[in-house]
Short mmCIF file of C-alpha atoms in Angstrom, two decimals:
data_model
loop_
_atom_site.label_atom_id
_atom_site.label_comp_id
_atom_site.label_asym_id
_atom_site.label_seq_id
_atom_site.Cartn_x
_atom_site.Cartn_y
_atom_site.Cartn_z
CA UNK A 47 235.21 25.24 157.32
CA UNK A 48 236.29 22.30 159.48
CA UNK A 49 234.46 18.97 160.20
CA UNK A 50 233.01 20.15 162.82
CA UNK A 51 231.84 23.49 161.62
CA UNK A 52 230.04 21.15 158.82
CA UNK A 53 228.27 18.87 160.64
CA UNK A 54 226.80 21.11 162.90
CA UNK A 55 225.44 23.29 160.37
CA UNK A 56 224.33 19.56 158.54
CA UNK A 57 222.20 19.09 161.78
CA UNK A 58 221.08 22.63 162.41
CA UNK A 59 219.87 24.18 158.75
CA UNK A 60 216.89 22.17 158.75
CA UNK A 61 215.57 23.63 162.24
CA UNK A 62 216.43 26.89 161.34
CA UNK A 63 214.74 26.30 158.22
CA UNK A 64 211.50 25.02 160.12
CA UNK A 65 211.72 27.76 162.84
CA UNK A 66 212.24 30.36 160.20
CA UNK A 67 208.64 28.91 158.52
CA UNK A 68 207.10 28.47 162.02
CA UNK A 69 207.73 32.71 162.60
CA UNK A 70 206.37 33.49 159.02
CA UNK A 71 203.30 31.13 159.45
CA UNK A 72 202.63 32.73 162.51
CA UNK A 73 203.13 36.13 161.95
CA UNK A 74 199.75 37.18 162.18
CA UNK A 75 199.71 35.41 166.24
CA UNK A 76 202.88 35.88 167.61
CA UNK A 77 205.93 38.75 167.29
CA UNK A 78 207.70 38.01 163.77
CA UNK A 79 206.23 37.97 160.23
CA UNK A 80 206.86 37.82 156.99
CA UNK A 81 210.59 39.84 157.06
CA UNK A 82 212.01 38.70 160.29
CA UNK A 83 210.95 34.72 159.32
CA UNK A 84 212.58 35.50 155.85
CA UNK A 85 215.42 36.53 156.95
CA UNK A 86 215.73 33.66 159.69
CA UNK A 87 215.29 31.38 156.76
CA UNK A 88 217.92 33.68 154.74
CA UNK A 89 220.37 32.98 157.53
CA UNK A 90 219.77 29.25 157.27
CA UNK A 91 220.95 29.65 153.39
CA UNK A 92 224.23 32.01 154.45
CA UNK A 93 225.07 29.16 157.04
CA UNK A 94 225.04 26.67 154.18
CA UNK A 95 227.19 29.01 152.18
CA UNK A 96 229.60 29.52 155.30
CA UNK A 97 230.10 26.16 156.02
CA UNK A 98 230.11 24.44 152.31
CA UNK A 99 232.00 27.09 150.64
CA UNK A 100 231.79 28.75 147.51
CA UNK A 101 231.57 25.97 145.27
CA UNK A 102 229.29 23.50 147.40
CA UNK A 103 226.89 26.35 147.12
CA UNK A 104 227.44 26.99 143.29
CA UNK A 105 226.09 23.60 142.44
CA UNK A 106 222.64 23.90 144.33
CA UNK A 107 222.06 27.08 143.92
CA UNK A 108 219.69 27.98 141.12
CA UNK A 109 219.73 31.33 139.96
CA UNK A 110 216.49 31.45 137.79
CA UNK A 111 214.72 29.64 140.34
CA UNK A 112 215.78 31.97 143.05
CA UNK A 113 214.84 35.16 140.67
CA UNK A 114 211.64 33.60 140.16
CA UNK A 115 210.49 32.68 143.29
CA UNK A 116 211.35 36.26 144.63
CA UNK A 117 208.78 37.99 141.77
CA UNK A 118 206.56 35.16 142.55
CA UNK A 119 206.43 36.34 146.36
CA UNK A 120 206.18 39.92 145.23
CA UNK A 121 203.21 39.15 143.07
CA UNK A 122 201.68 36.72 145.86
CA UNK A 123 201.43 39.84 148.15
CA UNK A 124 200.03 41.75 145.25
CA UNK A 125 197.47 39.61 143.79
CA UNK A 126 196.58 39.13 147.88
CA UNK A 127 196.23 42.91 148.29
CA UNK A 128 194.14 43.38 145.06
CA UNK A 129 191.56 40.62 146.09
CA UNK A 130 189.12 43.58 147.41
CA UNK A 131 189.86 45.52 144.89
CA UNK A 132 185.94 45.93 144.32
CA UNK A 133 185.72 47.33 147.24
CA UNK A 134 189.22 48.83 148.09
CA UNK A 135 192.52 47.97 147.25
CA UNK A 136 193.97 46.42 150.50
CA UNK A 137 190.45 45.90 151.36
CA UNK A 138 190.70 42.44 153.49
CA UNK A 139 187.76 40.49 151.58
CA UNK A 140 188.98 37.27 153.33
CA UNK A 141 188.32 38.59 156.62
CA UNK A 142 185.01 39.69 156.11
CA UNK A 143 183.27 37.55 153.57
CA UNK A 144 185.87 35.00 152.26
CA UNK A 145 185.42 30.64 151.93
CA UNK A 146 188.73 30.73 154.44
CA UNK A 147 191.10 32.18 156.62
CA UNK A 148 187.87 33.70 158.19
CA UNK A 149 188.16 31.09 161.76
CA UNK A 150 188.21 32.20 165.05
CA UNK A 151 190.75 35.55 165.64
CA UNK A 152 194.05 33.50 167.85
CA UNK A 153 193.73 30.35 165.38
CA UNK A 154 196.20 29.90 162.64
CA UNK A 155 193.63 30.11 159.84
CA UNK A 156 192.01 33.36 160.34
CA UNK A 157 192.92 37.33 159.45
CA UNK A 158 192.27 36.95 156.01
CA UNK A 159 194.77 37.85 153.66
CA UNK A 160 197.65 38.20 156.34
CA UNK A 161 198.95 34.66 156.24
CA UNK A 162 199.37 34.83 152.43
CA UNK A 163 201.00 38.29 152.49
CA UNK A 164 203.07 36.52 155.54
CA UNK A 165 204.77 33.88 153.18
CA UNK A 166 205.07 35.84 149.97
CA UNK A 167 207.01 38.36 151.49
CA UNK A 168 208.86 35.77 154.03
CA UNK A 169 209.57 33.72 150.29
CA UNK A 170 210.84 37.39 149.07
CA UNK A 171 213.35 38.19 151.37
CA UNK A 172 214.69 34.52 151.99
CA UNK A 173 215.64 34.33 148.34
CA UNK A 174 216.47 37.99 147.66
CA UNK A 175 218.76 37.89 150.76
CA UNK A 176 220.23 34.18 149.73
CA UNK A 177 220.87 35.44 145.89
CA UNK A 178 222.60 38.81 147.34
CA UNK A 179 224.82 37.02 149.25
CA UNK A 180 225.61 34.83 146.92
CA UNK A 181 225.82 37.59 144.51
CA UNK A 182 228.63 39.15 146.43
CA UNK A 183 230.42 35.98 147.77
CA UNK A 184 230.91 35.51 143.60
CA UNK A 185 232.00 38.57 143.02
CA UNK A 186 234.95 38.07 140.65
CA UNK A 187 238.01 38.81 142.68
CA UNK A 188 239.83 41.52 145.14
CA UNK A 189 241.70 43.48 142.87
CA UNK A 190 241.32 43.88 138.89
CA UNK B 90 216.24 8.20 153.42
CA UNK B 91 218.04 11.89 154.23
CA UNK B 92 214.65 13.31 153.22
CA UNK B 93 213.02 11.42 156.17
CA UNK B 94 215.45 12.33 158.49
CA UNK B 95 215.21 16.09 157.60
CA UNK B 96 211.27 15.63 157.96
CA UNK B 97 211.14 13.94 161.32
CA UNK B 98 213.48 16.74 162.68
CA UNK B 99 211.67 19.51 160.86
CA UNK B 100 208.40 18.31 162.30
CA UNK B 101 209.63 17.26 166.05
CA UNK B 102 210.99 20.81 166.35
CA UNK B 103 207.56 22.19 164.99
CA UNK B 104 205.59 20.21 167.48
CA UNK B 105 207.28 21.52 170.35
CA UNK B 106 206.89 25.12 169.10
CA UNK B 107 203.67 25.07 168.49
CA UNK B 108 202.69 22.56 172.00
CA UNK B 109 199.21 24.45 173.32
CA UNK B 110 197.46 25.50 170.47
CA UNK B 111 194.60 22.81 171.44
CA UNK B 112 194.39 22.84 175.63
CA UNK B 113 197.87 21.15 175.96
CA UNK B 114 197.97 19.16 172.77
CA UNK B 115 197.98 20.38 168.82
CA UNK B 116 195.21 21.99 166.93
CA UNK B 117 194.54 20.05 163.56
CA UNK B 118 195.41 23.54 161.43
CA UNK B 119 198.69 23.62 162.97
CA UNK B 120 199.44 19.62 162.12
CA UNK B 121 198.93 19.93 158.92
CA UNK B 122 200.33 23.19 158.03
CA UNK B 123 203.47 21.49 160.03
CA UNK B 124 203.38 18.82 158.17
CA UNK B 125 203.03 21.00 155.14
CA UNK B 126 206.29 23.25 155.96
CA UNK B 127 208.39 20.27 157.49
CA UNK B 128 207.71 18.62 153.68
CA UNK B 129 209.17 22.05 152.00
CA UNK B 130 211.88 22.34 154.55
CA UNK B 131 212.71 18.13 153.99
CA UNK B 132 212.83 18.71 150.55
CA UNK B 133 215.15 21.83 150.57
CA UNK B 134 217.49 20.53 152.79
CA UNK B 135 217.77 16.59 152.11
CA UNK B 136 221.18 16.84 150.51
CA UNK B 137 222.43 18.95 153.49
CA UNK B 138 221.95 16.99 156.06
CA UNK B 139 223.91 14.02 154.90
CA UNK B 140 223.50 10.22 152.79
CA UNK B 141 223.74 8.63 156.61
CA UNK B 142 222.13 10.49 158.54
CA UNK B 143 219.01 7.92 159.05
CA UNK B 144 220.99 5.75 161.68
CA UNK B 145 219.89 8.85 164.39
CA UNK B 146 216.28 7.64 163.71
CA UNK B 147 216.76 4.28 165.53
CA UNK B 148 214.96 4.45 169.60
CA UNK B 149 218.16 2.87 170.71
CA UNK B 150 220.73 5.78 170.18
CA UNK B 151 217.81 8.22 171.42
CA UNK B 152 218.12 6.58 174.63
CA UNK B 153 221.97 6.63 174.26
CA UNK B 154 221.71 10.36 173.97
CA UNK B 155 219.47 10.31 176.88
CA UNK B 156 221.60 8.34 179.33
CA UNK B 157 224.68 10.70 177.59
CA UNK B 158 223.23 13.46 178.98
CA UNK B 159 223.98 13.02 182.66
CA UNK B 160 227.40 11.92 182.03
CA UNK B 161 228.52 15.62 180.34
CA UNK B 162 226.56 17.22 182.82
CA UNK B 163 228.60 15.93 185.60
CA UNK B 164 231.70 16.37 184.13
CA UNK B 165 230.64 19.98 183.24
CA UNK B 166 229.67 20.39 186.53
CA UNK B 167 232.94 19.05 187.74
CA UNK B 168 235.04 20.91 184.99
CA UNK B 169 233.73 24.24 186.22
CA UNK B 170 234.41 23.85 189.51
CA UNK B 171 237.97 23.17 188.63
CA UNK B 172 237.84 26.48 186.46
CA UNK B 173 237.04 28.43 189.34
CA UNK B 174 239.73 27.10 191.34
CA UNK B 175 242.27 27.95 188.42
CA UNK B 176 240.63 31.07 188.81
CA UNK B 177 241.26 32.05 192.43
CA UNK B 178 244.78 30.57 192.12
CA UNK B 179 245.67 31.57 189.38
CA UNK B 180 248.24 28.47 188.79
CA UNK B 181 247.78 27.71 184.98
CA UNK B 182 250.21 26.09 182.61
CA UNK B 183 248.40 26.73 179.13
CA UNK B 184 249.16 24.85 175.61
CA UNK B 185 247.90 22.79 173.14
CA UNK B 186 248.16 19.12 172.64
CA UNK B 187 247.69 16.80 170.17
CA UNK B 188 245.33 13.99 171.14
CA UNK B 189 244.94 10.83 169.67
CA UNK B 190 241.76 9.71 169.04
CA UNK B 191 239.96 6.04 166.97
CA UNK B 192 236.88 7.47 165.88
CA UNK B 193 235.80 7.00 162.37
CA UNK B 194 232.94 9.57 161.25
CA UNK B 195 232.30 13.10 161.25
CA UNK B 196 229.25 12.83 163.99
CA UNK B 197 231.86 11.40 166.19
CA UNK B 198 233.95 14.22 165.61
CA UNK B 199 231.54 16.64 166.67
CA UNK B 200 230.24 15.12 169.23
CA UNK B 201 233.47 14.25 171.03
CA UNK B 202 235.22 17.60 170.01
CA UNK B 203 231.67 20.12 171.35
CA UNK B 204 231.96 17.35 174.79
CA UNK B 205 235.65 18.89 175.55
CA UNK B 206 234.64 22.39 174.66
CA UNK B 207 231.73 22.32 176.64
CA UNK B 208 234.02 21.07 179.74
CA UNK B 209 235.80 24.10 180.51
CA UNK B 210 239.23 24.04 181.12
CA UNK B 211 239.85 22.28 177.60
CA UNK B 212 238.83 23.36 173.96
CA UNK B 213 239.32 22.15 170.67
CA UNK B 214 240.62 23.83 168.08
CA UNK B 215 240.78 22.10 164.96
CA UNK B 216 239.43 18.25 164.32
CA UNK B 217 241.47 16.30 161.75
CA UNK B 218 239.88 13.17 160.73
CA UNK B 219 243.19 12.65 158.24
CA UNK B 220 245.56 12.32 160.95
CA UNK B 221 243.00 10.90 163.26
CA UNK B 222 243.74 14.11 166.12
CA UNK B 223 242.38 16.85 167.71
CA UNK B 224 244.25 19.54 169.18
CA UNK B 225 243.25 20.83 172.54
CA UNK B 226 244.14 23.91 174.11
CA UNK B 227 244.69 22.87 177.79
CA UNK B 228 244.51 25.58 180.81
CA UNK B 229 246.95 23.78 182.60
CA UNK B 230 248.88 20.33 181.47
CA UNK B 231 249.66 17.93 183.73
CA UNK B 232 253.71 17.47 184.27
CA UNK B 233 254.60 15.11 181.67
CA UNK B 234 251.45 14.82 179.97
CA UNK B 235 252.29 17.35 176.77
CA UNK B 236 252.35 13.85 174.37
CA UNK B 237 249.34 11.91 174.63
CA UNK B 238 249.13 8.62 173.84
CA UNK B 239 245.12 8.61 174.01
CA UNK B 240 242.63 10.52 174.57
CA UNK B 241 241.40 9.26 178.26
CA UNK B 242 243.69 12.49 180.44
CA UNK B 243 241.60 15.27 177.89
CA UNK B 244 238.44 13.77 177.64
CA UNK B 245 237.57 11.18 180.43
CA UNK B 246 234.76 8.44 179.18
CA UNK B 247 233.54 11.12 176.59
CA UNK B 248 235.40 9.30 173.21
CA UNK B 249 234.15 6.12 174.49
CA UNK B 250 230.61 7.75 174.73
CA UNK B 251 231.39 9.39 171.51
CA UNK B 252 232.22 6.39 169.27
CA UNK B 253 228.86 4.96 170.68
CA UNK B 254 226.62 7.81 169.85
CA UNK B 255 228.04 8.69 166.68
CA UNK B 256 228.31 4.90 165.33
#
């Protein structure tokens, strides 16, 4: 893309980046969550791709770090779901008797275990959506 | 130094979307879980947003920006008016020029190039910081006016603004 396009996108990534964290943060208070932050985040990762090209994006992007943070997210929301497992599974043991996440309901630190599901999924899709794209954008050529 | 910039930008933009969580001001949670993300989102991004980017941090060009402000809003204001009188005419003599212009970095560039798109009438299409040019498609060139010499006919005090701002 042209100057222009570039430096824009230098100047905007990082507030869609933080505006992409402020909707998963506060999924639990306001409309958004885990998904729709992700994928705000996700589109802060395409821009970069858009704007940088191809081979910009082939030097900081990390494959095994992206695959790993994705089943780390996955397991995040897991090991947060299995936390009441004495009780139930999805049984929200933060909420009811947990050290935190237990404040006032309209706060940012309360509703137990929803925060932490909030961000592992909102870590999921941003890099399973960043490595698909990326996935196709490298995909080898048109025609065989 | 990029990492700082990407923090302070990360954090003012978190500040004023969470404003109100304490009466009018911040709640402590939401400081430090800002101050938490804005670190993650500083370190992700500090070789995005560019090895020179700290000169935006200095108070002085804020207030450039600020007194910048009613200067594009006129001329937006003006612009449009024009627009609508092209409109109800109908007398337009479209085409693109090249315009000459001494800027030297790519946040001049921008910020000169989104000033004439955002006054209607004129928009740039492509920015070439080789050739030191924009080209402008123009709703309706003046007689004689299809080579410019600089940029002042296009653009009004916006490049001088512009070399400022993005210095």
């Amino acid at each position: 893309m042209g100057v222009i396009v570039r430096t824009g996108a230098r100047a905007t990534i990082p507030l869609i980046g933080i505006f992409g964290a402020y909707i998963v943060a506060h999924g639990h208070l306001t409309p958004g969550g885990g998904f729709q932050g992700g994928a705000t985040i996700a589109g802060a990762g395409i821009l970069f791709l858009l704007a940088f090209g191809l081979s910009e994006m082939k030097r900081h992007f990390n494959k095994n770090l992206y695959s790993a943070l994705e089943g780390i997210g996955g397991l995040a929301f897991l090991g947060a779901a299995m936390l009441g497992i004495g009780t139930a599974f999805f049984y929200n043991v933060l909420w009811h008797n947990g050290p935190f996440f237990n404040g006032k309901p309209g706060t940012l630190l309360s509703a137990g275990y929803l925060p932490i599901m909030n961000l592992a999924v909102g870590l999921k899709v941003f890099t399973g959506l960043v490595s698909a794209m990326v996935g196709l954008a490298l995909y080898r050529r048109w025609r065989k | 130094m990029p990492f700082i910039v990407a923090f302070v930008l990360s954090y003012l933009l978190w500040l004023v979307l969470t404003a109100g969580t304490n009466g009018l001001l911040w709640s402590t949670q939401e400081l430090i879980a800002g101050l938490i993300f804005s670190l993650i989102v500083a370190y992700a991004t500090r070789d995005v947003i560019g090895e020179k980017a700290g000169r935006f941090l200095n108070p002085a060009k804020w207030i450039g920006f600020i007194a910048y402000s009613p200067v594009l809003f006129w001329g937006m204001v003006k612009a449009n008016l024009q627009v609508a009188w092209l409109v109800i005419t109908g007398k337009i003599r479209p085409g693109i020029v090249r315009v000459p212009v001494d800027l030297e970095n790519d946040a001049q560039y921008t910020i000169l190039s989104n000033s004439i798109t955002l006054t209607p009438g004129t928009l740039t299409i492509e920015a070439c910081p080789e050739e030191k040019a924009l080209y402008v498609h123009w709703i309706k060139i003046p007689e004689g006016m299809e080579r410019l010499e600089s940029s002042e006919p296009v653009a009004g005090p916006f490049e001088k603004w512009a070399r400022r701002l993005g210095r």
